Coordinates of C-alpha atoms and ligand atoms in Angstrom, one line a residue:
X1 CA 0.0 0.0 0.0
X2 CA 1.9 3.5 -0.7
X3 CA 1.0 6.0 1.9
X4 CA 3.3 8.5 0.5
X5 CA 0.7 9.7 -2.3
X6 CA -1.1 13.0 -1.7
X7 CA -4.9 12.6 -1.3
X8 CA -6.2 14.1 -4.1
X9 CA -3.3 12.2 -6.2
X10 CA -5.1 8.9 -4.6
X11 CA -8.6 10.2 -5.2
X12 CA -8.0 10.3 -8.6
X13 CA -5.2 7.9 -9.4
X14 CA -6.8 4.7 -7.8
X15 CA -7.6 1.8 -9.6
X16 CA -8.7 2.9 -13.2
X17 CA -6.2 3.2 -16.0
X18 CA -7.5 5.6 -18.8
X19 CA -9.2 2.7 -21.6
X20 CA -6.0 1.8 -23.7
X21 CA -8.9 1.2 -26.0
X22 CA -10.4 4.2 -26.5
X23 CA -8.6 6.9 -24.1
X24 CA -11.2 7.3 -22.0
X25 CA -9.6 9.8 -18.6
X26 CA -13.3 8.8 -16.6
X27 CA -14.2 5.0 -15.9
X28 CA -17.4 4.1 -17.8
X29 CA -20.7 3.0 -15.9
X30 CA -20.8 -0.6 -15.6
X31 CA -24.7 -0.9 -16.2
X32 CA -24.6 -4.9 -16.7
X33 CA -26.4 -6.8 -14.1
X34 CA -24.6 -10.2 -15.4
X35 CA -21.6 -11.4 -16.5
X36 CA -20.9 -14.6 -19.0
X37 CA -19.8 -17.5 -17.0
X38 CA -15.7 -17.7 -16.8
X39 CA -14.8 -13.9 -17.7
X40 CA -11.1 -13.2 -17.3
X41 CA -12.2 -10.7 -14.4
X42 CA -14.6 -13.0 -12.4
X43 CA -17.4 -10.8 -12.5
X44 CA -20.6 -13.0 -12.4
X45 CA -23.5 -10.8 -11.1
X46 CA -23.6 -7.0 -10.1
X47 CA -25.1 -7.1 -6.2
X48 CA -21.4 -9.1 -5.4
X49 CA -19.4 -7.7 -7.6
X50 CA -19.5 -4.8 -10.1
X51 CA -16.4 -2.7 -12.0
X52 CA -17.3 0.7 -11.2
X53 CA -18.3 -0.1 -7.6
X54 CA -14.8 -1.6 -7.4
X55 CA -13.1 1.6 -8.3
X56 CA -14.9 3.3 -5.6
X57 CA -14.0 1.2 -2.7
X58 CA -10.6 0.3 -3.7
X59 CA -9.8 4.2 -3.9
X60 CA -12.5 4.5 -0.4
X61 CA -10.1 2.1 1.1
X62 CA -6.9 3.5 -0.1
X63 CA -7.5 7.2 1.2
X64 CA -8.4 5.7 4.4
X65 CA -5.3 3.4 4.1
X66 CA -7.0 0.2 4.7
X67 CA -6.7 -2.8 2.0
X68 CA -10.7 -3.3 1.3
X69 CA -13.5 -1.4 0.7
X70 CA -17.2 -1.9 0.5
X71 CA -20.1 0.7 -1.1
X72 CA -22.9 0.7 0.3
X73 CA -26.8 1.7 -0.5
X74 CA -27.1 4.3 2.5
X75 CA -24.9 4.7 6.0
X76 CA -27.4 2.9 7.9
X77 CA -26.9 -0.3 5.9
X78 CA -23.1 0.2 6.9
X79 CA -24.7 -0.1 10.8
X80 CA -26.8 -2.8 9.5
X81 CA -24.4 -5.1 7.7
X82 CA -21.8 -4.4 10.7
X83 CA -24.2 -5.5 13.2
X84 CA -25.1 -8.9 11.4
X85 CA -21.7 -9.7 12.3
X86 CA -23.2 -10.5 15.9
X87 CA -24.9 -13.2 17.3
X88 CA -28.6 -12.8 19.7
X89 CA -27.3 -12.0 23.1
X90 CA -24.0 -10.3 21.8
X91 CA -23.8 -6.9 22.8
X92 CA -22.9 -3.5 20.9
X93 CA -21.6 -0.4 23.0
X94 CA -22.0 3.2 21.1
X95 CA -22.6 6.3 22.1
X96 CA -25.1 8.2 23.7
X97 CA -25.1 11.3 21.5
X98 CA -24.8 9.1 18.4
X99 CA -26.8 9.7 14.9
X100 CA -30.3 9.6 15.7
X101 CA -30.7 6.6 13.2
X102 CA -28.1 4.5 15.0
X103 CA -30.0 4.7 18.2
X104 CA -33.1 3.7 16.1
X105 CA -31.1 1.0 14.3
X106 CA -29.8 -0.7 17.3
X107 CA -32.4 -0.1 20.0
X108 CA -35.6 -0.6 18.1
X109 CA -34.1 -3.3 15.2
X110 CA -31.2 -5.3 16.4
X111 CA -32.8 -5.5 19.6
X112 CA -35.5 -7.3 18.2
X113 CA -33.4 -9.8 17.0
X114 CA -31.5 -10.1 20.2
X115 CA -28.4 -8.4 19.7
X116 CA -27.9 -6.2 23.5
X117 CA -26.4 -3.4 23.5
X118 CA -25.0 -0.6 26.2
X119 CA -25.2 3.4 25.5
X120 CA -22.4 5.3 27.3
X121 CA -20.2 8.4 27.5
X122 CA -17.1 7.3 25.7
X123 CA -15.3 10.4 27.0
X124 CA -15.5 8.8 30.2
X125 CA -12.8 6.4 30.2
X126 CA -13.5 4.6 33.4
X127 CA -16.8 4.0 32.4
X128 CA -16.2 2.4 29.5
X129 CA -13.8 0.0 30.6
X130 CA -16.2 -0.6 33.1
X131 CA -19.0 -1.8 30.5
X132 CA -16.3 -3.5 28.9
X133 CA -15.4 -5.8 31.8
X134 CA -18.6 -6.6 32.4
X135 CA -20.5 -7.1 29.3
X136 CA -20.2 -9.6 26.2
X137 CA -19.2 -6.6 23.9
X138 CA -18.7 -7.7 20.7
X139 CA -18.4 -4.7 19.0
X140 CA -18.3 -0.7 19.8
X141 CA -19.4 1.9 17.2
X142 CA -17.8 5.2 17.9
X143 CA -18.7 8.3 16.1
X144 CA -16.6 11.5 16.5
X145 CA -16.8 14.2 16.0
X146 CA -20.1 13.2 17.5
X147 CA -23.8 14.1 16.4
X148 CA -24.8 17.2 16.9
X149 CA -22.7 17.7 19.8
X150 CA -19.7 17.2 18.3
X151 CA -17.4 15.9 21.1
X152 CA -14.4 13.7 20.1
X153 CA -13.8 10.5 21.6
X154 CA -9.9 9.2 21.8
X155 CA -9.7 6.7 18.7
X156 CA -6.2 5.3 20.2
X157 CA -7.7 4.8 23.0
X158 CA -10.5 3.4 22.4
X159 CA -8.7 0.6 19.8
X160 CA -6.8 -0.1 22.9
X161 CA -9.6 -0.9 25.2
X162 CA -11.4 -2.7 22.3
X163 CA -8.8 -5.1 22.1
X164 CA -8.0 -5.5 25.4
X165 CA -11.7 -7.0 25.3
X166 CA -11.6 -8.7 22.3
X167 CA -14.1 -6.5 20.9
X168 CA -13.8 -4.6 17.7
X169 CA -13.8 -0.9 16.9
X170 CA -15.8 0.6 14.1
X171 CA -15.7 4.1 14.0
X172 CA -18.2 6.2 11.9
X173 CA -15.9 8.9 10.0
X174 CA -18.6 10.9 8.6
X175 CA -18.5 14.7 10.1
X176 CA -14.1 14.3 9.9
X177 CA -13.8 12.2 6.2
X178 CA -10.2 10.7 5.7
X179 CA -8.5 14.2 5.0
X180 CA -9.2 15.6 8.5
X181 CA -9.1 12.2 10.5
X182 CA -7.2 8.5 9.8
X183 CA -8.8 6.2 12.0
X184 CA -7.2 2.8 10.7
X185 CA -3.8 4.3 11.7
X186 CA -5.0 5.0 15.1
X187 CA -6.0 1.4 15.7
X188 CA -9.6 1.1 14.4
X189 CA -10.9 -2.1 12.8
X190 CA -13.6 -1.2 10.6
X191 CA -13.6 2.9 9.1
X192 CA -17.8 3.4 8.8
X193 CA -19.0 6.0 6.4
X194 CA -22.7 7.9 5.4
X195 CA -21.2 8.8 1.9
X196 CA -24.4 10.4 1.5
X197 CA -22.2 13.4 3.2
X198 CA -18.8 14.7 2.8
X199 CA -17.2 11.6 0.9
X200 CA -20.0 11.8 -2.4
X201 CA -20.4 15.8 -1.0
X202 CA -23.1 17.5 -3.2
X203 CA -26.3 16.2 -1.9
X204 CA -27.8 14.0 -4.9
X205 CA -26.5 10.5 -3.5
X206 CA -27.1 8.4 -0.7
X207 CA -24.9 6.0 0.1
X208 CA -22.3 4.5 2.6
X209 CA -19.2 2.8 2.8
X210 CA -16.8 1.0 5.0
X211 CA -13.5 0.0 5.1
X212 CA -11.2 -2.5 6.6
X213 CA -7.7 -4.2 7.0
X214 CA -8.7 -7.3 8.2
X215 CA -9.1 -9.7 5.8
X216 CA -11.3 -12.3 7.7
X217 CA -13.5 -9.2 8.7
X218 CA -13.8 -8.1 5.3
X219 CA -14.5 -11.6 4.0
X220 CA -17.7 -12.0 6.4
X221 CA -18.8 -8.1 5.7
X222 CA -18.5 -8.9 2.1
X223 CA -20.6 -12.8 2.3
X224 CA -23.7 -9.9 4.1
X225 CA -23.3 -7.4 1.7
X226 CA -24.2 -9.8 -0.7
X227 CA -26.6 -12.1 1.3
X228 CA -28.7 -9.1 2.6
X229 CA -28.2 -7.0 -1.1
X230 CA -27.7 -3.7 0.3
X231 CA -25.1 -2.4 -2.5
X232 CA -24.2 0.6 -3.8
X233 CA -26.0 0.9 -7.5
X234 CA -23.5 1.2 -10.5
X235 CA -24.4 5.1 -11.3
X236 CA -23.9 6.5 -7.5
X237 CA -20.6 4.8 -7.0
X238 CA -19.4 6.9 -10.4
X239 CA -21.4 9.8 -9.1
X240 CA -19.7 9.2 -5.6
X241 CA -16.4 8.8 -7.2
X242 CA -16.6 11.8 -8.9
X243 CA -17.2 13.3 -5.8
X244 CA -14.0 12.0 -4.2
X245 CA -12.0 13.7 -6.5
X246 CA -12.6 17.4 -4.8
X247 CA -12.9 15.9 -1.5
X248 CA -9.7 17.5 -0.5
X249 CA -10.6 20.8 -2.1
X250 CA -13.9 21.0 -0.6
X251 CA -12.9 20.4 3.0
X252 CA -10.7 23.0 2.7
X253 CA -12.9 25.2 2.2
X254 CA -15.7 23.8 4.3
X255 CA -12.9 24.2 7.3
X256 CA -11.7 27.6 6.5
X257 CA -15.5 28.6 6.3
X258 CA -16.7 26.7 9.8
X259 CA -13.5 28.5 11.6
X260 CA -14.4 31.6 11.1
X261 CA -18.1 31.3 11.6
X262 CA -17.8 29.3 15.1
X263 CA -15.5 32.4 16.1
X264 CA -17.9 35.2 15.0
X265 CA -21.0 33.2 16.5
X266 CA -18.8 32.1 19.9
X267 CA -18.7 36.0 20.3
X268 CA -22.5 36.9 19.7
X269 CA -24.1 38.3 22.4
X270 CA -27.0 36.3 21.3
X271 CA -25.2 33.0 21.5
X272 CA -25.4 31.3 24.6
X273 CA -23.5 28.4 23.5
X274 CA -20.9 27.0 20.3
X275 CA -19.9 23.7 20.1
X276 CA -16.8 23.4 17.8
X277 CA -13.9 21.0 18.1
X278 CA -11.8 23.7 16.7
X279 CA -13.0 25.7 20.1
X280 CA -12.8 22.9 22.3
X281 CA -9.7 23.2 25.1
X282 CA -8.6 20.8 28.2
X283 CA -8.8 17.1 27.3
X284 CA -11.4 17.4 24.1
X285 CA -8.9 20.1 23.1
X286 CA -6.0 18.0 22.9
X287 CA -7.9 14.8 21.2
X288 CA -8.5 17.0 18.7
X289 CA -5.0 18.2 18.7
X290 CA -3.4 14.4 18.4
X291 CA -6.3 12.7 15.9
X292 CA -7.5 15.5 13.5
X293 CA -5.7 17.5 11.2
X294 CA -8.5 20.4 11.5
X295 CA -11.8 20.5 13.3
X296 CA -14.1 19.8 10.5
X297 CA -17.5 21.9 8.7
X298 CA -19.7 21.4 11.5
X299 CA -21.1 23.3 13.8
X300 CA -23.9 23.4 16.9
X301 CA -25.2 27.0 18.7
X302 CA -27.8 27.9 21.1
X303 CA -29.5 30.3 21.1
X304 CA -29.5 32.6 24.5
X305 CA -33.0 31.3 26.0
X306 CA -35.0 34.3 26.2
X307 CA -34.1 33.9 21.6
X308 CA -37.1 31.9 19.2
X309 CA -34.4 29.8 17.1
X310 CA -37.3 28.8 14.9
X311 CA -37.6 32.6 14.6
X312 CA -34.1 32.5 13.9
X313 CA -33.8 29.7 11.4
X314 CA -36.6 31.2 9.5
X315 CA -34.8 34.7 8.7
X316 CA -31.7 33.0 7.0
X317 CA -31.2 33.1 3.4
X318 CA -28.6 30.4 2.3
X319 CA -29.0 28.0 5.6
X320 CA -32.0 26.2 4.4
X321 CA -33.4 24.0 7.4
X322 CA -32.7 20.5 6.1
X323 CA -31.5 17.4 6.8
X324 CA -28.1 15.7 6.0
X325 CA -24.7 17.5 5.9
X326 CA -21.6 17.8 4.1
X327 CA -22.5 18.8 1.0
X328 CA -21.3 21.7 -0.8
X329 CA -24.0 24.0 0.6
X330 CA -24.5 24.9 3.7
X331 CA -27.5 23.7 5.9
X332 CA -28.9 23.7 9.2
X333 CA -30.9 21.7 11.3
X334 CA -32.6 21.8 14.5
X335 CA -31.4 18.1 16.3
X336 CA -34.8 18.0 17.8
X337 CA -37.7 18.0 15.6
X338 CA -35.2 16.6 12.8
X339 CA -32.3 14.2 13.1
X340 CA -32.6 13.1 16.5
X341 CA -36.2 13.5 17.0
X342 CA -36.0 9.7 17.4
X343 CA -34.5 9.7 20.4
X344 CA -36.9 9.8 23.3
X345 CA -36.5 13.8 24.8
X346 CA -35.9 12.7 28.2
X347 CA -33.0 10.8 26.8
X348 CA -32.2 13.6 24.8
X349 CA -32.3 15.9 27.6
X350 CA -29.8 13.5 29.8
X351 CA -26.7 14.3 27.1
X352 CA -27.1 18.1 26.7
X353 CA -29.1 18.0 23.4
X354 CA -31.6 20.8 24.5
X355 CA -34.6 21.9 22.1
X356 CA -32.8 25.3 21.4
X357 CA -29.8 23.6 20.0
X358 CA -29.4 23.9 15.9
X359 CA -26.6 22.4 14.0
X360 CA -25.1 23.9 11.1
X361 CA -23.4 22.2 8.0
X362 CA -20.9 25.0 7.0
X363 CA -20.8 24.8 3.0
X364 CA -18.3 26.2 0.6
X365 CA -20.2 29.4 -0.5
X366 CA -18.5 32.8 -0.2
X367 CA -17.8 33.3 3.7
X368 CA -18.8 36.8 4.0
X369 CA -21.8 36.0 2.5
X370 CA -22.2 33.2 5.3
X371 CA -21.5 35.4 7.9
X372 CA -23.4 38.4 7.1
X373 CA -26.7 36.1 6.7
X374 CA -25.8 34.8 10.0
X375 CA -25.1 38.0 11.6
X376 CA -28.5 39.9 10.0
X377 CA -30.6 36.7 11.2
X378 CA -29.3 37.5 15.1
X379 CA -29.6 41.3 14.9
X380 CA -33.4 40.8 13.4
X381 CA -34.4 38.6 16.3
Ligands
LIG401 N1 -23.6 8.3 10.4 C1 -23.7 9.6 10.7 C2 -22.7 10.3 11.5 C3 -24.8 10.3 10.1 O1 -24.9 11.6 10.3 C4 -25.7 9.6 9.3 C5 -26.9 10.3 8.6 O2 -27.1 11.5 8.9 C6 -25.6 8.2 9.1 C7 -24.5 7.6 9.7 C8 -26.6 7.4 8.3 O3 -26.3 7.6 6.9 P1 -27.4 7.6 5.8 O4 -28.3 8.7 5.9 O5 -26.6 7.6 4.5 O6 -28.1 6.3 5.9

């Protein structure tokens, strides 16, 4: 594997060869759904195997720096083909601020099967050993930054602990992407993706990935991708792929947008509240230091209490209030009547995810034109 390659060089260099044919610079779509029997490539039906899906995860896998890759039809069939993996009374440990559709996933469809599972703080390092120690954990699905809140869990530390346990780490890259955070270097089994965000990036695909460098692993993920058919389709792995090849550029500019914003906002007199890892000191300070090479596009604010942020959402011009993130425009969403409105409130409440909280996806747009729709929305309120 060469790690010495530039991202963007990988995200466009990876696995396709213009056609010595006909010259072609972008791979075709591989539309076939079958192959003839004994092809020189081995390609016998698209849901296990397909050409242009291949290019995506082998060049997924590569900027993560894992050896295998698999696409996906959304992020939560990442969650869903990861947690087949276990057995009825095996147990899963994630977080209790993850995606609102992970705590749906695992408490309301897993469950049913009779996977267990444990929510806890996993900045709390006592406490997670704790659950460790004392529970058949098979498997623990970290997400940091986290969702909406944003916090950032210790990766090493975590891979550590996991295999002190025998248990294995997945974390869910979405909000960082492989340029701002390697997880597979810091110890992590399986790299989780919703390329539905940052990795495909302008809104018009949703689809997941994961990634891996353990081959048995792999082997088993790719026998349930196939067995439960939740693949990515031909057309968005070319869409996604074209995606990938600005992935770099755009989180650039996503970052250099989301600094300045969390600064002008974290000074507000409006703002009660910013939650930024680029803001974030003492021990969340340094994890962000020592596992990400900047803090990421996103962003969550309240609102001084005695402010209407439905008021507020209302009077900006190019946040519209939408689900989803990390595409190239910017959105925002309000955690609790959207995303995470399927988490119960009182649980909701427990983690610091108040009703007043909103969570904005910084885009690449102009920044003072961010920032002065931002700054008219607060004065008019
Ligand atoms: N992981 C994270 C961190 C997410 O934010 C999301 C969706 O918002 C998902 C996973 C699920 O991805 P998808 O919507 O592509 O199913």
């Amino acid at each position: 594997m060469k790690k010495t390659r530039g991202f963007s060089t990988r995200a466009n260099h990876t696995f396709y060869n213009p056609n010595k044919d006909d010259g072609a610079i972008i791979p075709p779509i591989h539309l076939s759904t079958t192959f003839t029997f004994g092809n020189k490539k081995g390609y016998d039906y698209s849901r296990s195997g397909n050409q242009t899906r291949h290019i995506l995860e082998h060049t997924i896998a590569e900027l993560d720096n894992n050896a295998y890759g698999l696409a996906y039809s959304s992020g939560s069939a990442v969650l869903a083909n990861v947690v087949a993996l276990l057995k009825p009374q095996e147990m899963i440990l994630f977080s209790s601020d993850a995606y609102g559709g992970t705590y749906r996933y695992i408490t309301q469809v897993s469950h049913n099967q009779g996977i267990q599972y444990k929510i806890i703080d996993f900045t709390d390092k006592a406490q997670t050993e704790e659950a460790l120690k004392n529970n058949p954990i098979k498997l623990i699905w970290v997400e940091t930054p986290t969702n909406p809140l944003l916090k950032v869990v210790d990766i090493a530390q975590m891979a550590q602990l996991a295999h002190k346990y025998h248990a294995f780490l997945i974390v869910d890259n979405t909000f960082a992407s492989p340029i701002l955070q390697q997880p597979a270097l810091l110890g992590a089994d399986v790299v989780a993706y919703s390329t539905t965000k940052y990795i495909n990036g302008h809104s018009d695909v949703v689809g997941g990935a994961l990634t891996t460098s353990n081959e048995d692993l792999y082997q088993k993920l790719k026998f349930l991708q196939n067995a439960i058919g939740a693949m990515l389709s031909p057309f968005d792995s070319w869409l996604t792929l074209r995606g990938l090849k600005t992935l770099e550029l755009r989180m650039k500019r996503h970052v250099d947008n989301a600094e300045e914003i969390a600064s002008f906002l974290e000074k507000h007199r409006k703002i009660k509240k910013v939650y930024y890892p680029g803001l974030f000191t003492g021990e969340q300070g340094r994890i962000v230091a020592r596992q990400m090479a900047r803090p990421g596009g996103m962003i969550s604010v309240e609102l001084k209490e005695k402010y209407d942020v439905k008021k507020f959402l209302a009077k900006l011009e190019y946040f519209p209030l939408a689900e989803s993130l990390g595409g190239v425009e910017s959105l925002i969403d309000h955690p609790a009547s959207m995303t995470h409105a399927s988490i119960p409130k009182s649980e909701r409440e427990k983690i610091g995810l108040s009703d007043g909280l909103f969570r904005i996806s910084v885009g690449i747009e102009n920044r003072e034109d961010l920032l002065e729709d931002l700054s008219q929305a607060l004065e008019n309120l």
